Structures are given as C-alpha cells and as structure tokens.
PDB file of C-alpha atoms in Angstrom:
ATOM      1  CA  UNK R 204      23.989  10.587 -12.019  1.00  0.00           C
ATOM      2  CA  UNK R 205      25.596   7.787 -13.998  1.00  0.00           C
ATOM      3  CA  UNK R 206      23.235   5.020 -15.087  1.00  0.00           C
ATOM      4  CA  UNK R 207      25.012   1.683 -15.319  1.00  0.00           C
ATOM      5  CA  UNK R 208      23.924  -1.016 -17.795  1.00  0.00           C
ATOM      6  CA  UNK R 209      21.215   1.152 -19.425  1.00  0.00           C
ATOM      7  CA  UNK R 210      20.524  -1.478 -22.114  1.00  0.00           C
ATOM      8  CA  UNK R 211      19.945  -4.324 -19.680  1.00  0.00           C
ATOM      9  CA  UNK R 212      16.520  -5.880 -20.280  1.00  0.00           C
ATOM     10  CA  UNK R 213      14.342  -5.463 -17.196  1.00  0.00           C
ATOM     11  CA  UNK R 214      10.983  -6.556 -18.596  1.00  0.00           C
ATOM     12  CA  UNK R 215      11.668  -9.286 -21.197  1.00  0.00           C
ATOM     13  CA  UNK R 216       8.117  -9.501 -22.589  1.00  0.00           C
ATOM     14  CA  UNK R 217       7.815  -5.942 -23.900  1.00  0.00           C
ATOM     15  CA  UNK R 218      11.615  -5.562 -23.985  1.00  0.00           C
ATOM     16  CA  UNK R 219      11.816  -2.609 -21.600  1.00  0.00           C
ATOM     17  CA  UNK R 220      15.326  -1.767 -20.438  1.00  0.00           C
ATOM     18  CA  UNK R 221      16.831  -0.303 -17.316  1.00  0.00           C
ATOM     19  CA  UNK R 222      16.967   3.031 -19.142  1.00  0.00           C
ATOM     20  CA  UNK R 223      13.231   2.764 -19.838  1.00  0.00           C
ATOM     21  CA  UNK R 224      12.612   2.145 -16.134  1.00  0.00           C
ATOM     22  CA  UNK R 225      14.828   5.089 -15.170  1.00  0.00           C
ATOM     23  CA  UNK R 226      13.146   7.450 -17.638  1.00  0.00           C
ATOM     24  CA  UNK R 227       9.705   6.274 -16.559  1.00  0.00           C
ATOM     25  CA  UNK R 228      10.297   7.388 -12.978  1.00  0.00           C
ATOM     26  CA  UNK R 229      11.603  10.769 -14.118  1.00  0.00           C
ATOM     27  CA  UNK R 230       8.497  11.261 -16.287  1.00  0.00           C
ATOM     28  CA  UNK R 231       6.091  10.828 -13.345  1.00  0.00           C
ATOM     29  CA  UNK R 232       8.289  12.685 -10.893  1.00  0.00           C
ATOM     30  CA  UNK R 233       5.690  14.991  -9.351  1.00  0.00           C
ATOM     31  CA  UNK R 234       3.268  12.115  -8.863  1.00  0.00           C
ATOM     32  CA  UNK R 235       5.625   9.619  -7.302  1.00  0.00           C
ATOM     33  CA  UNK R 236       7.143  12.261  -5.050  1.00  0.00           C
ATOM     34  CA  UNK R 237       3.659  13.086  -3.785  1.00  0.00           C
ATOM     35  CA  UNK R 238       3.474   9.436  -2.742  1.00  0.00           C
ATOM     36  CA  UNK R 239       7.025   9.114  -1.370  1.00  0.00           C
ATOM     37  CA  UNK R 240       8.131  12.486  -0.039  1.00  0.00           C
ATOM     38  CA  UNK R 241       9.629  12.174   3.451  1.00  0.00           C
ATOM     39  CA  UNK R 242       8.313   8.616   3.833  1.00  0.00           C
ATOM     40  CA  UNK R 243      10.564   5.743   4.943  1.00  0.00           C
ATOM     41  CA  UNK R 244      10.585   3.494   1.893  1.00  0.00           C
ATOM     42  CA  UNK R 245      11.456  -0.144   1.347  1.00  0.00           C
ATOM     43  CA  UNK R 246      12.934  -0.896  -2.072  1.00  0.00           C
ATOM     44  CA  UNK R 247      12.076  -3.996  -4.093  1.00  0.00           C
ATOM     45  CA  UNK R 248      15.196  -4.456  -6.190  1.00  0.00           C
ATOM     46  CA  UNK R 249      15.895  -6.553  -9.286  1.00  0.00           C
ATOM     47  CA  UNK R 250      19.533  -5.826 -10.235  1.00  0.00           C
ATOM     48  CA  UNK R 251      19.345  -8.153 -13.265  1.00  0.00           C
ATOM     49  CA  UNK R 252      15.735  -7.469 -14.277  1.00  0.00           C
ATOM     50  CA  UNK R 253      12.462  -8.963 -13.091  1.00  0.00           C
ATOM     51  CA  UNK R 254      13.398 -12.516 -14.059  1.00  0.00           C
ATOM     52  CA  UNK R 255      16.598 -12.355 -12.002  1.00  0.00           C
ATOM     53  CA  UNK R 256      17.246 -12.269  -8.283  1.00  0.00           C
ATOM     54  CA  UNK R 257      14.867 -10.132  -6.226  1.00  0.00           C
ATOM     55  CA  UNK R 258      15.295  -8.792  -2.718  1.00  0.00           C
ATOM     56  CA  UNK R 259      13.664  -6.246  -0.431  1.00  0.00           C
ATOM     57  CA  UNK R 260      16.040  -3.616   0.885  1.00  0.00           C
ATOM     58  CA  UNK R 261      15.035  -2.081   4.180  1.00  0.00           C
ATOM     59  CA  UNK R 262      18.443  -0.708   5.134  1.00  0.00           C
ATOM     60  CA  UNK R 263      20.415   1.804   3.097  1.00  0.00           C
ATOM     61  CA  UNK R 264      24.059   0.679   2.980  1.00  0.00           C
ATOM     62  CA  UNK R 265      26.545   2.637   5.061  1.00  0.00           C
ATOM     63  CA  UNK R 266      29.089   2.637   2.229  1.00  0.00           C
ATOM     64  CA  UNK R 267      28.990   3.542  -1.444  1.00  0.00           C
ATOM     65  CA  UNK R 268      25.957   5.802  -1.109  1.00  0.00           C
ATOM     66  CA  UNK R 269      25.933   9.441  -2.253  1.00  0.00           C
ATOM     67  CA  UNK R 270      26.299  11.818   0.711  1.00  0.00           C
ATOM     68  CA  UNK R 271      23.050  13.572  -0.135  1.00  0.00           C
ATOM     69  CA  UNK R 272      20.901  10.448   0.280  1.00  0.00           C
ATOM     70  CA  UNK R 273      18.542  10.918   3.229  1.00  0.00           C
ATOM     71  CA  UNK R 274      17.363   8.153   5.535  1.00  0.00           C
ATOM     72  CA  UNK R 275      14.998   7.807   8.475  1.00  0.00           C
ATOM     73  CA  UNK R 276      15.224   5.346  11.345  1.00  0.00           C
ATOM     74  CA  UNK R 277      12.150   3.171  11.702  1.00  0.00           C
ATOM     75  CA  UNK R 278      11.293   0.497  14.269  1.00  0.00           C
ATOM     76  CA  UNK R 279       9.937  -2.925  13.377  1.00  0.00           C
ATOM     77  CA  UNK R 280       7.456  -4.881  15.538  1.00  0.00           C
ATOM     78  CA  UNK R 281      10.398  -7.007  16.735  1.00  0.00           C
ATOM     79  CA  UNK R 282      12.043  -3.931  18.222  1.00  0.00           C
ATOM     80  CA  UNK R 283      14.858  -3.911  15.659  1.00  0.00           C
ATOM     81  CA  UNK R 284      15.496  -0.712  13.733  1.00  0.00           C
ATOM     82  CA  UNK R 285      16.654   0.220  10.253  1.00  0.00           C
ATOM     83  CA  UNK R 286      17.689   3.352   8.419  1.00  0.00           C
ATOM     84  CA  UNK R 287      15.429   3.316   5.367  1.00  0.00           C
ATOM     85  CA  UNK R 288      15.579   5.515   2.308  1.00  0.00           C
ATOM     86  CA  UNK R 289      13.503   8.648   2.872  1.00  0.00           C
ATOM     87  CA  UNK R 290      13.075  10.435  -0.476  1.00  0.00           C
ATOM     88  CA  UNK R 291      13.435  14.195  -0.190  1.00  0.00           C
ATOM     89  CA  UNK R 292      13.446  14.818  -3.954  1.00  0.00           C
ATOM     90  CA  UNK R 293      13.320  13.047  -7.290  1.00  0.00           C
ATOM     91  CA  UNK R 294      17.076  12.410  -7.211  1.00  0.00           C
ATOM     92  CA  UNK R 295      16.419   9.830  -4.473  1.00  0.00           C
ATOM     93  CA  UNK R 296      14.007   7.994  -6.779  1.00  0.00           C
ATOM     94  CA  UNK R 297      16.509   8.173  -9.631  1.00  0.00           C
ATOM     95  CA  UNK R 298      19.252   6.752  -7.382  1.00  0.00           C
ATOM     96  CA  UNK R 299      16.971   3.887  -6.352  1.00  0.00           C
ATOM     97  CA  UNK R 300      16.144   3.149 -10.010  1.00  0.00           C
ATOM     98  CA  UNK R 301      19.860   3.101 -10.832  1.00  0.00           C
ATOM     99  CA  UNK R 302      20.203   0.507  -8.053  1.00  0.00           C
ATOM    100  CA  UNK R 303      17.634  -1.708  -9.782  1.00  0.00           C
ATOM    101  CA  UNK R 304      14.541  -0.728  -7.805  1.00  0.00           C
ATOM    102  CA  UNK R 305      11.363  -1.627  -9.662  1.00  0.00           C
ATOM    103  CA  UNK R 306       8.790  -1.282  -6.858  1.00  0.00           C
ATOM    104  CA  UNK R 307       8.659   1.377  -4.115  1.00  0.00           C
ATOM    105  CA  UNK R 308       7.002   0.420  -0.806  1.00  0.00           C
ATOM    106  CA  UNK R 309       6.627   3.493   1.459  1.00  0.00           C
ATOM    107  CA  UNK R 310       5.429   3.405   5.059  1.00  0.00           C
ATOM    108  CA  UNK R 311       2.216   5.340   5.845  1.00  0.00           C
ATOM    109  CA  UNK R 312       4.208   7.790   8.007  1.00  0.00           C
ATOM    110  CA  UNK R 313       6.454  10.805   7.505  1.00  0.00           C
ATOM    111  CA  UNK R 314      10.004  11.298   8.745  1.00  0.00           C
ATOM    112  CA  UNK R 315       8.992  13.807  11.412  1.00  0.00           C
ATOM    113  CA  UNK R 316       6.833  11.217  13.224  1.00  0.00           C
ATOM    114  CA  UNK R 317       7.477   7.615  12.202  1.00  0.00           C
ATOM    115  CA  UNK R 318       5.151   6.171  14.848  1.00  0.00           C
ATOM    116  CA  UNK R 319       1.938   7.978  13.865  1.00  0.00           C
ATOM    117  CA  UNK R 320       0.512   7.304  10.385  1.00  0.00           C
ATOM    118  CA  UNK R 321      -0.788  10.167   8.291  1.00  0.00           C
ATOM    119  CA  UNK R 322      -2.240   7.828   5.669  1.00  0.00           C
ATOM    120  CA  UNK R 323      -5.024   5.258   6.025  1.00  0.00           C
ATOM    121  CA  UNK R 324      -4.866   2.676   3.253  1.00  0.00           C
ATOM    122  CA  UNK R 325      -7.885   0.615   2.240  1.00  0.00           C
ATOM    123  CA  UNK R 326      -6.705  -2.430   0.299  1.00  0.00           C
ATOM    124  CA  UNK R 327      -9.386  -4.266  -1.700  1.00  0.00           C
ATOM    125  CA  UNK R 328      -8.015  -7.708  -2.549  1.00  0.00           C
ATOM    126  CA  UNK R 329     -10.131  -9.932  -4.840  1.00  0.00           C
ATOM    127  CA  UNK R 330     -10.042 -13.574  -3.764  1.00  0.00           C
ATOM    128  CA  UNK R 331     -10.152 -16.556  -6.162  1.00  0.00           C
ATOM    129  CA  UNK R 332     -13.441 -16.467  -8.036  1.00  0.00           C
ATOM    130  CA  UNK R 333     -13.555 -12.664  -8.022  1.00  0.00           C
ATOM    131  CA  UNK R 334     -11.724 -10.103 -10.121  1.00  0.00           C
ATOM    132  CA  UNK R 335     -10.985  -6.429 -10.647  1.00  0.00           C
ATOM    133  CA  UNK R 336     -14.627  -5.655 -11.444  1.00  0.00           C
ATOM    134  CA  UNK R 337     -15.629  -6.968  -8.020  1.00  0.00           C
ATOM    135  CA  UNK R 338     -12.991  -4.794  -6.359  1.00  0.00           C
ATOM    136  CA  UNK R 339     -14.396  -1.813  -8.261  1.00  0.00           C
ATOM    137  CA  UNK R 340     -17.898  -2.648  -6.993  1.00  0.00           C
ATOM    138  CA  UNK R 341     -16.620  -2.694  -3.410  1.00  0.00           C
ATOM    139  CA  UNK R 342     -14.779   0.571  -4.050  1.00  0.00           C
ATOM    140  CA  UNK R 343     -18.153   2.089  -4.862  1.00  0.00           C
ATOM    141  CA  UNK R 344     -19.401   1.062  -1.421  1.00  0.00           C
ATOM    142  CA  UNK R 345     -16.271   2.564   0.117  1.00  0.00           C
ATOM    143  CA  UNK R 346     -16.859   5.829  -1.710  1.00  0.00           C
ATOM    144  CA  UNK R 347     -20.468   6.000  -0.511  1.00  0.00           C
ATOM    145  CA  UNK R 348     -19.432   5.424   3.102  1.00  0.00           C
ATOM    146  CA  UNK R 349     -16.675   8.019   2.867  1.00  0.00           C
ATOM    147  CA  UNK R 350     -19.225  10.495   1.491  1.00  0.00           C
ATOM    148  CA  UNK R 351     -21.385   9.852   4.550  1.00  0.00           C
ATOM    149  CA  UNK R 352     -18.392  10.555   6.759  1.00  0.00           C
ATOM    150  CA  UNK R 353     -17.554  13.724   4.836  1.00  0.00           C
ATOM    151  CA  UNK R 354     -14.079  12.629   3.760  1.00  0.00           C
ATOM    152  CA  UNK R 355     -12.471  12.258   0.349  1.00  0.00           C
ATOM    153  CA  UNK R 356     -10.773   9.028  -0.644  1.00  0.00           C
ATOM    154  CA  UNK R 357      -8.267   8.751  -3.470  1.00  0.00           C
ATOM    155  CA  UNK R 358      -8.422   5.509  -5.508  1.00  0.00           C
ATOM    156  CA  UNK R 359      -5.718   3.835  -7.540  1.00  0.00           C
ATOM    157  CA  UNK R 360      -5.252   0.545  -9.277  1.00  0.00           C
ATOM    158  CA  UNK R 361      -2.915  -1.852  -7.501  1.00  0.00           C
ATOM    159  CA  UNK R 362      -1.203  -2.760 -10.747  1.00  0.00           C
ATOM    160  CA  UNK R 363      -2.859  -6.169 -10.432  1.00  0.00           C
ATOM    161  CA  UNK R 364      -6.449  -7.190  -9.740  1.00  0.00           C
ATOM    162  CA  UNK R 365      -7.001  -5.012  -6.692  1.00  0.00           C
ATOM    163  CA  UNK R 366      -7.945  -1.441  -5.839  1.00  0.00           C
ATOM    164  CA  UNK R 367      -6.329   0.787  -3.211  1.00  0.00           C
ATOM    165  CA  UNK R 368      -8.031   3.788  -1.640  1.00  0.00           C
ATOM    166  CA  UNK R 369      -5.931   6.254   0.338  1.00  0.00           C
ATOM    167  CA  UNK R 370      -7.016   8.805   2.924  1.00  0.00           C
ATOM    168  CA  UNK R 371      -4.852  11.463   4.473  1.00  0.00           C
ATOM    169  CA  UNK R 372      -5.381  11.505   8.213  1.00  0.00           C
ATOM    170  CA  UNK R 373      -4.114  13.703  11.013  1.00  0.00           C
ATOM    171  CA  UNK R 374      -0.915  12.108  12.454  1.00  0.00           C
ATOM    172  CA  UNK R 375      -2.330  11.858  15.964  1.00  0.00           C
ATOM    173  CA  UNK R 376      -2.847   8.124  16.409  1.00  0.00           C
ATOM    174  CA  UNK R 377      -0.568   5.114  16.763  1.00  0.00           C
ATOM    175  CA  UNK R 378      -0.354   2.230  14.318  1.00  0.00           C
ATOM    176  CA  UNK R 379      -2.485   0.148  16.693  1.00  0.00           C
ATOM    177  CA  UNK R 380      -5.222   2.796  16.773  1.00  0.00           C
ATOM    178  CA  UNK R 381      -5.210   3.388  13.016  1.00  0.00           C
ATOM    179  CA  UNK R 382      -5.359  -0.369  12.366  1.00  0.00           C
ATOM    180  CA  UNK R 383      -8.322  -0.545  14.759  1.00  0.00           C
ATOM    181  CA  UNK R 384     -10.028   2.226  12.766  1.00  0.00           C
ATOM    182  CA  UNK R 385      -9.325   0.329   9.533  1.00  0.00           C
ATOM    183  CA  UNK R 386     -10.973  -2.800  10.988  1.00  0.00           C
ATOM    184  CA  UNK R 387     -14.055  -0.798  11.999  1.00  0.00           C
ATOM    185  CA  UNK R 388     -14.337   0.692   8.522  1.00  0.00           C
ATOM    186  CA  UNK R 389     -13.891  -2.697   6.853  1.00  0.00           C
ATOM    187  CA  UNK R 390     -16.554  -4.270   9.064  1.00  0.00           C
ATOM    188  CA  UNK R 391     -19.028  -1.552   8.140  1.00  0.00           C
ATOM    189  CA  UNK R 392     -18.457  -2.232   4.440  1.00  0.00           C
ATOM    190  CA  UNK R 393     -18.843  -5.959   5.122  1.00  0.00           C
ATOM    191  CA  UNK R 394     -22.208  -5.334   6.816  1.00  0.00           C
ATOM    192  CA  UNK R 395     -23.431  -3.449   3.777  1.00  0.00           C
ATOM    193  CA  UNK R 396     -22.265  -6.023   1.235  1.00  0.00           C
ATOM    194  CA  UNK R 397     -21.917  -9.376   3.025  1.00  0.00           C
ATOM    195  CA  UNK R 398     -22.422 -11.088  -0.322  1.00  0.00           C
ATOM    196  CA  UNK R 399     -19.260  -9.531  -1.755  1.00  0.00           C
ATOM    197  CA  UNK R 400     -16.997  -8.408   1.114  1.00  0.00           C
ATOM    198  CA  UNK R 401     -15.066 -10.263   3.802  1.00  0.00           C
ATOM    199  CA  UNK R 402     -12.774  -9.254   6.654  1.00  0.00           C
ATOM    200  CA  UNK R 403     -11.798 -12.866   7.409  1.00  0.00           C
ATOM    201  CA  UNK R 404      -8.034 -13.111   7.888  1.00  0.00           C
ATOM    202  CA  UNK R 405      -7.881 -16.836   7.150  1.00  0.00           C
ATOM    203  CA  UNK R 406      -8.152 -17.634   3.443  1.00  0.00           C
ATOM    204  CA  UNK R 407     -10.222 -20.746   4.097  1.00  0.00           C
ATOM    205  CA  UNK R 408     -12.986 -18.513   5.494  1.00  0.00           C
ATOM    206  CA  UNK R 409     -13.057 -15.854   2.781  1.00  0.00           C
ATOM    207  CA  UNK R 410     -14.921 -17.558  -0.039  1.00  0.00           C
ATOM    208  CA  UNK R 411     -15.387 -15.871  -3.408  1.00  0.00           C
ATOM    209  CA  UNK R 412     -15.358 -12.349  -2.053  1.00  0.00           C
ATOM    210  CA  UNK R 413     -13.192  -9.246  -1.920  1.00  0.00           C
ATOM    211  CA  UNK R 414     -11.014  -9.188   1.190  1.00  0.00           C
ATOM    212  CA  UNK R 415     -10.445  -5.807   2.846  1.00  0.00           C
ATOM    213  CA  UNK R 416      -6.925  -6.243   4.153  1.00  0.00           C
ATOM    214  CA  UNK R 417      -7.041  -4.291   7.403  1.00  0.00           C
ATOM    215  CA  UNK R 418      -3.542  -5.520   8.282  1.00  0.00           C
ATOM    216  CA  UNK R 419      -2.083  -3.136   5.726  1.00  0.00           C
ATOM    217  CA  UNK R 420      -2.241  -0.666   8.608  1.00  0.00           C
ATOM    218  CA  UNK R 421      -0.105  -2.821  10.908  1.00  0.00           C
ATOM    219  CA  UNK R 422       3.415  -1.591  11.558  1.00  0.00           C
ATOM    220  CA  UNK R 423       5.914  -2.627   8.845  1.00  0.00           C
ATOM    221  CA  UNK R 424       3.231  -3.473   6.278  1.00  0.00           C
ATOM    222  CA  UNK R 425       3.590  -1.564   3.036  1.00  0.00           C
ATOM    223  CA  UNK R 426       1.896  -1.297  -0.362  1.00  0.00           C
ATOM    224  CA  UNK R 427       3.357  -0.373  -3.737  1.00  0.00           C
ATOM    225  CA  UNK R 428       2.864   3.370  -3.942  1.00  0.00           C
ATOM    226  CA  UNK R 429       1.081   5.479  -6.526  1.00  0.00           C
ATOM    227  CA  UNK R 430       3.018   5.473  -9.815  1.00  0.00           C
ATOM    228  CA  UNK R 431       5.186   2.553  -8.751  1.00  0.00           C
ATOM    229  CA  UNK R 432       5.848  -0.038 -11.412  1.00  0.00           C
ATOM    230  CA  UNK R 433       4.936  -3.623 -10.601  1.00  0.00           C
ATOM    231  CA  UNK R 434       7.255  -6.555 -11.236  1.00  0.00           C
ATOM    232  CA  UNK R 435       5.165  -8.389 -13.799  1.00  0.00           C
ATOM    233  CA  UNK R 436       5.417  -9.216 -17.475  1.00  0.00           C
ATOM    234  CA  UNK R 437       3.360  -6.216 -18.577  1.00  0.00           C
ATOM    235  CA  UNK R 438       5.256  -3.662 -16.462  1.00  0.00           C
ATOM    236  CA  UNK R 439       1.958  -2.389 -15.104  1.00  0.00           C
ATOM    237  CA  UNK R 440       1.760   0.642 -12.844  1.00  0.00           C
ATOM    238  CA  UNK R 441      -0.202   1.248  -9.661  1.00  0.00           C
ATOM    239  CA  UNK R 442      -2.060   4.198 -11.110  1.00  0.00           C
ATOM    240  CA  UNK R 443      -4.168   6.952  -9.519  1.00  0.00           C
ATOM    241  CA  UNK R 444      -7.565   7.318 -11.147  1.00  0.00           C
ATOM    242  CA  UNK R 445     -10.607   9.478 -10.586  1.00  0.00           C
ATOM    243  CA  UNK R 446     -13.705   7.979  -9.031  1.00  0.00           C
ATOM    244  CA  UNK R 447     -15.636   8.610 -12.235  1.00  0.00           C
ATOM    245  CA  UNK R 448     -13.218   6.662 -14.437  1.00  0.00           C
ATOM    246  CA  UNK R 449     -12.602   3.752 -12.040  1.00  0.00           C
ATOM    247  CA  UNK R 450     -15.484   1.678 -13.406  1.00  0.00           C
ATOM    248  CA  UNK R 451     -14.237   2.022 -16.976  1.00  0.00           C
ATOM    249  CA  UNK R 452     -10.546   1.177 -16.636  1.00  0.00           C
ATOM    250  CA  UNK R 453      -8.629  -2.098 -16.604  1.00  0.00           C
ATOM    251  CA  UNK R 454      -5.354  -2.689 -14.734  1.00  0.00           C
ATOM    252  CA  UNK R 455      -3.536  -3.443 -17.981  1.00  0.00           C
ATOM    253  CA  UNK R 456      -4.469  -0.018 -19.327  1.00  0.00           C
ATOM    254  CA  UNK R 457      -1.650   1.426 -17.257  1.00  0.00           C
ATOM    255  CA  UNK R 458       1.951   0.457 -17.863  1.00  0.00           C
ATOM    256  CA  UNK R 459       5.450   1.842 -18.297  1.00  0.00           C
ATOM    257  CA  UNK R 460       4.605   3.187 -21.775  1.00  0.00           C
ATOM    258  CA  UNK R 461       1.071   4.514 -21.286  1.00  0.00           C
ATOM    259  CA  UNK R 462       1.255   6.187 -17.872  1.00  0.00           C
ATOM    260  CA  UNK R 463       3.801   8.919 -18.769  1.00  0.00           C
ATOM    261  CA  UNK R 464       1.582  10.117 -21.630  1.00  0.00           C
ATOM    262  CA  UNK R 465      -1.467  10.009 -19.359  1.00  0.00           C
ATOM    263  CA  UNK R 466       0.371  11.919 -16.634  1.00  0.00           C
ATOM    264  CA  UNK R 467       1.486  14.607 -19.080  1.00  0.00           C
ATOM    265  CA  UNK R 468      -2.055  14.900 -20.437  1.00  0.00           C
ATOM    266  CA  UNK R 469      -4.230  14.923 -17.291  1.00  0.00           C
ATOM    267  CA  UNK R 470      -1.822  15.447 -14.410  1.00  0.00           C
ATOM    268  CA  UNK R 471      -2.165  13.596 -11.120  1.00  0.00           C
ATOM    269  CA  UNK R 472      -5.671  12.599  -9.937  1.00  0.00           C
ATOM    270  CA  UNK R 473      -4.181  12.534  -6.416  1.00  0.00           C
ATOM    271  CA  UNK R 474      -2.981  16.147  -6.608  1.00  0.00           C
ATOM    272  CA  UNK R 475      -5.285  17.241  -3.764  1.00  0.00           C
ATOM    273  CA  UNK R 476      -4.542  14.341  -1.429  1.00  0.00           C
ATOM    274  CA  UNK R 477      -2.426  16.433   0.942  1.00  0.00           C
ATOM    275  CA  UNK R 478      -4.935  19.253   1.290  1.00  0.00           C
ATOM    276  CA  UNK R 479      -6.346  18.082   4.628  1.00  0.00           C
ATOM    277  CA  UNK R 480      -5.826  15.422   7.276  1.00  0.00           C
ATOM    278  CA  UNK R 481      -8.980  13.659   8.453  1.00  0.00           C
ATOM    279  CA  UNK R 482      -9.935  13.051  12.083  1.00  0.00           C
ATOM    280  CA  UNK R 483     -10.559   9.296  12.421  1.00  0.00           C
ATOM    281  CA  UNK R 484     -12.477   9.638  15.706  1.00  0.00           C
ATOM    282  CA  UNK R 485     -15.754   8.415  14.093  1.00  0.00           C
ATOM    283  CA  UNK R 486     -14.060   5.139  13.128  1.00  0.00           C
ATOM    284  CA  UNK R 487     -12.624   4.689  16.610  1.00  0.00           C
ATOM    285  CA  UNK R 488     -16.125   5.226  18.001  1.00  0.00           C
ATOM    286  CA  UNK R 489     -17.360   2.473  15.664  1.00  0.00           C
ATOM    287  CA  UNK R 490     -14.562   0.254  16.978  1.00  0.00           C
ATOM    288  CA  UNK R 491     -15.715   0.899  20.565  1.00  0.00           C
ATOM    289  CA  UNK R 492     -19.258  -0.009  19.541  1.00  0.00           C
ATOM    290  CA  UNK R 493     -18.066  -3.211  17.881  1.00  0.00           C
ATOM    291  CA  UNK R 494     -16.088  -4.152  20.978  1.00  0.00           C
ATOM    292  CA  UNK R 495     -19.203  -3.820  23.115  1.00  0.00           C
ATOM    293  CA  UNK R 496     -21.076  -6.045  20.683  1.00  0.00           C
ATOM    294  CA  UNK R 497     -18.436  -8.752  20.905  1.00  0.00           C
ATOM    295  CA  UNK R 498     -16.476  -7.884  17.778  1.00  0.00           C
ATOM    296  CA  UNK R 499     -13.007  -7.199  19.066  1.00  0.00           C
ATOM    297  CA  UNK R 500      -9.605  -7.363  17.459  1.00  0.00           C
ATOM    298  CA  UNK R 501      -8.697  -9.530  14.469  1.00  0.00           C
ATOM    299  CA  UNK R 502      -5.487 -11.532  13.869  1.00  0.00           C
ATOM    300  CA  UNK R 503      -2.246  -9.784  13.033  1.00  0.00           C
ATOM    301  CA  UNK R 504       0.143 -11.024  10.312  1.00  0.00           C
ATOM    302  CA  UNK R 505       2.094 -14.164  11.250  1.00  0.00           C
ATOM    303  CA  UNK R 506       5.421 -12.344  11.591  1.00  0.00           C
ATOM    304  CA  UNK R 507       3.987  -9.786  14.024  1.00  0.00           C
ATOM    305  CA  UNK R 508       4.406 -10.229  17.813  1.00  0.00           C
ATOM    306  CA  UNK R 509       1.304 -11.344  19.649  1.00  0.00           C
ATOM    307  CA  UNK R 510      -0.723  -8.297  20.647  1.00  0.00           C
ATOM    308  CA  UNK R 511      -2.949  -7.663  23.697  1.00  0.00           C
ATOM    309  CA  UNK R 512      -6.566  -8.555  22.957  1.00  0.00           C
ATOM    310  CA  UNK R 513      -5.706 -10.349  19.724  1.00  0.00           C
ATOM    311  CA  UNK R 514      -7.655 -13.583  19.117  1.00  0.00           C
ATOM    312  CA  UNK R 515      -5.902 -16.909  18.667  1.00  0.00           C
ATOM    313  CA  UNK R 516      -3.622 -16.827  15.651  1.00  0.00           C
ATOM    314  CA  UNK R 517      -4.575 -20.332  14.552  1.00  0.00           C
ATOM    315  CA  UNK R 518      -6.079 -21.405  11.264  1.00  0.00           C
ATOM    316  CA  UNK R 519      -9.693 -22.337  12.116  1.00  0.00           C
ATOM    317  CA  UNK R 520      -9.517 -25.789  10.534  1.00  0.00           C
ATOM    318  CA  UNK R 521      -6.523 -26.563  12.740  1.00  0.00           C
ATOM    319  CA  UNK R 522      -7.862 -25.079  15.957  1.00  0.00           C
ATOM    320  CA  UNK R 523      -8.527 -27.992  18.310  1.00  0.00           C
ATOM    321  CA  UNK R 524     -10.340 -25.745  20.770  1.00  0.00           C
ATOM    322  CA  UNK R 525     -12.763 -24.436  18.179  1.00  0.00           C
ATOM    323  CA  UNK R 526     -16.363 -25.463  18.843  1.00  0.00           C
ATOM    324  CA  UNK R 527     -18.371 -26.986  16.033  1.00  0.00           C
TER     325      UNK R 527
END
C-alpha cells in the first residue's frame, strides 16, 4: 500500500505525522482488529490533519477503492442505508489511515446480523464539575453490579475524561431491546449512587454528576473503539485497561507514542472479550419491573425518529405542559 504525504503533520502539538498515525495503527493491529473485525465502521477523517477539515464518512466510495475492501449495508433510523467499511483484516485499517482516518467508530453489531447487537456499551460521561476520577468511581459501581450478575465487563479509557465498559452479549435482541436493557442497568447504578450518577437526558437536569449515556445503544450511535486515536492535541488513545489498574491511570497516560510500547509489553487487556456472549434477560426483567413502577422509556437522540412509548422530547425548562 502506498502512503501519500507521509510527512504531513497530523498532530501539530507533538508533531506527529501521517506516517506516525499509520505506523501506530499497525503496531496495535491485533487489538484494534478485536474491536473492529466484521463491524460496520464509520470513519472520522482529517485529510489535512486534526486542525484541518473534518468529516464523518459513512459510505465507502464506489470508485477509487481497492477491490479487496469489504463493506456491509446498514440501515439508519431514517430508513436510508449505506455501505460502510467492514474491516476483515488489518489492511482495511491501514487503507483507512492512508485516507486520513484518525478515529474509528464501529457499530455494536457484526456483518452477519447488522440488526442485533453483540456488544453492550456502558458510557460513563462526566458532566461539568466532575472529572475522570468520578467516572472511575462509577465504574467501580458498574463492576460490582456486573459481578452480582455473573458477567465480565471490559473497561477502557475514552481518550478524554470518560470511561467505557463493554460487554459481549448474545446477538439475539434488537437495538430497541438492548437500549432498554442499557436503561435498566443505568437506573440500577443511579439508585445505588444517586449522589454521583444520573440518567437524565437533558443537560439542565444532570447536575455535577456522571451521566450514563444509555443512548449509545440506539441505532446509528457509535463510540471511538478500543485503540482508536482521538482527535485532540495530545493524540490520546481510547485504551483498554484492567479493572485493577483503572483507579491508577490518567487519560493522558495513553497516546500515540506510549500505547504501542504498552501493547507490546502487556498485550491486550480485552483479549478475552469474545470468549462468551451474555444473556441480557435479567436486565430486560429489570426493565419490565421499572415499567410497572412507572419508569418507562427515556428520550432518544434528537435526530432519531419518534419511538412508541417515548416520553416528550422537549427540554423540561421549555415544556409548557410540565407541572410545577
């Protein structure tokens, strides 16, 4: 594969070039392929570097693409479709890097069933007034609850202030059902730590807490994958960590220069993530319980079609029908 403009500066602060970006992805090949293999993937591209134009590419062009590039057709909530990149091997990642891809955003599904997720993603998002340490504290609550359920979660840094925890699940349920399970799980964590956790969709209601973004399990919502670079001045990496080391790390510990050495030294903390797919029935039973107690669905993202049973998608302070 020919790499064009290898000396182009992609991260001006540390001076990392396009060649550095390309070599980074080759150095963590096994890890990023564990995150991307056979998953429809949106590409966040910066052809001139992170301070230049950025765009999200959901459709692989029909021309000028190597014949071996594989794609998968996915459906958006609007009903439109797209043929997205579906990495079958590391060459697909290398091609994307040559095209200026900095961040990889895979769907939580595989090519053989694009309508049934096999990955449940728990996104811990610190709100203003909170930070990474607060997200780590909430991650501890998540780990304890997962232990009670008898399932293993796999944490990683977001590359920013947040923490992501991934679970492999059996691909038996729709996006709507898996999102419902994610809401039930988030509400249980919120009950245990109401002082620190919120599931409120509207920012004005969240306060200084860590938001569990249940809508990451809505169709067409994606997260930067494990070992993906992030488009920031430090060139940080969304990095898998062990549960034991999570409390002792900082997001800036992991970047384009440090992660390859770490990967070569310790391997991939997510190496066992594909060993088993969890049955989410207990979470769906919690969701049924919550429904009976008056806690039904929560708002979808603003660009998502209105869904059956969804509450009003109106900011509370602007809701004229809201009592009080």
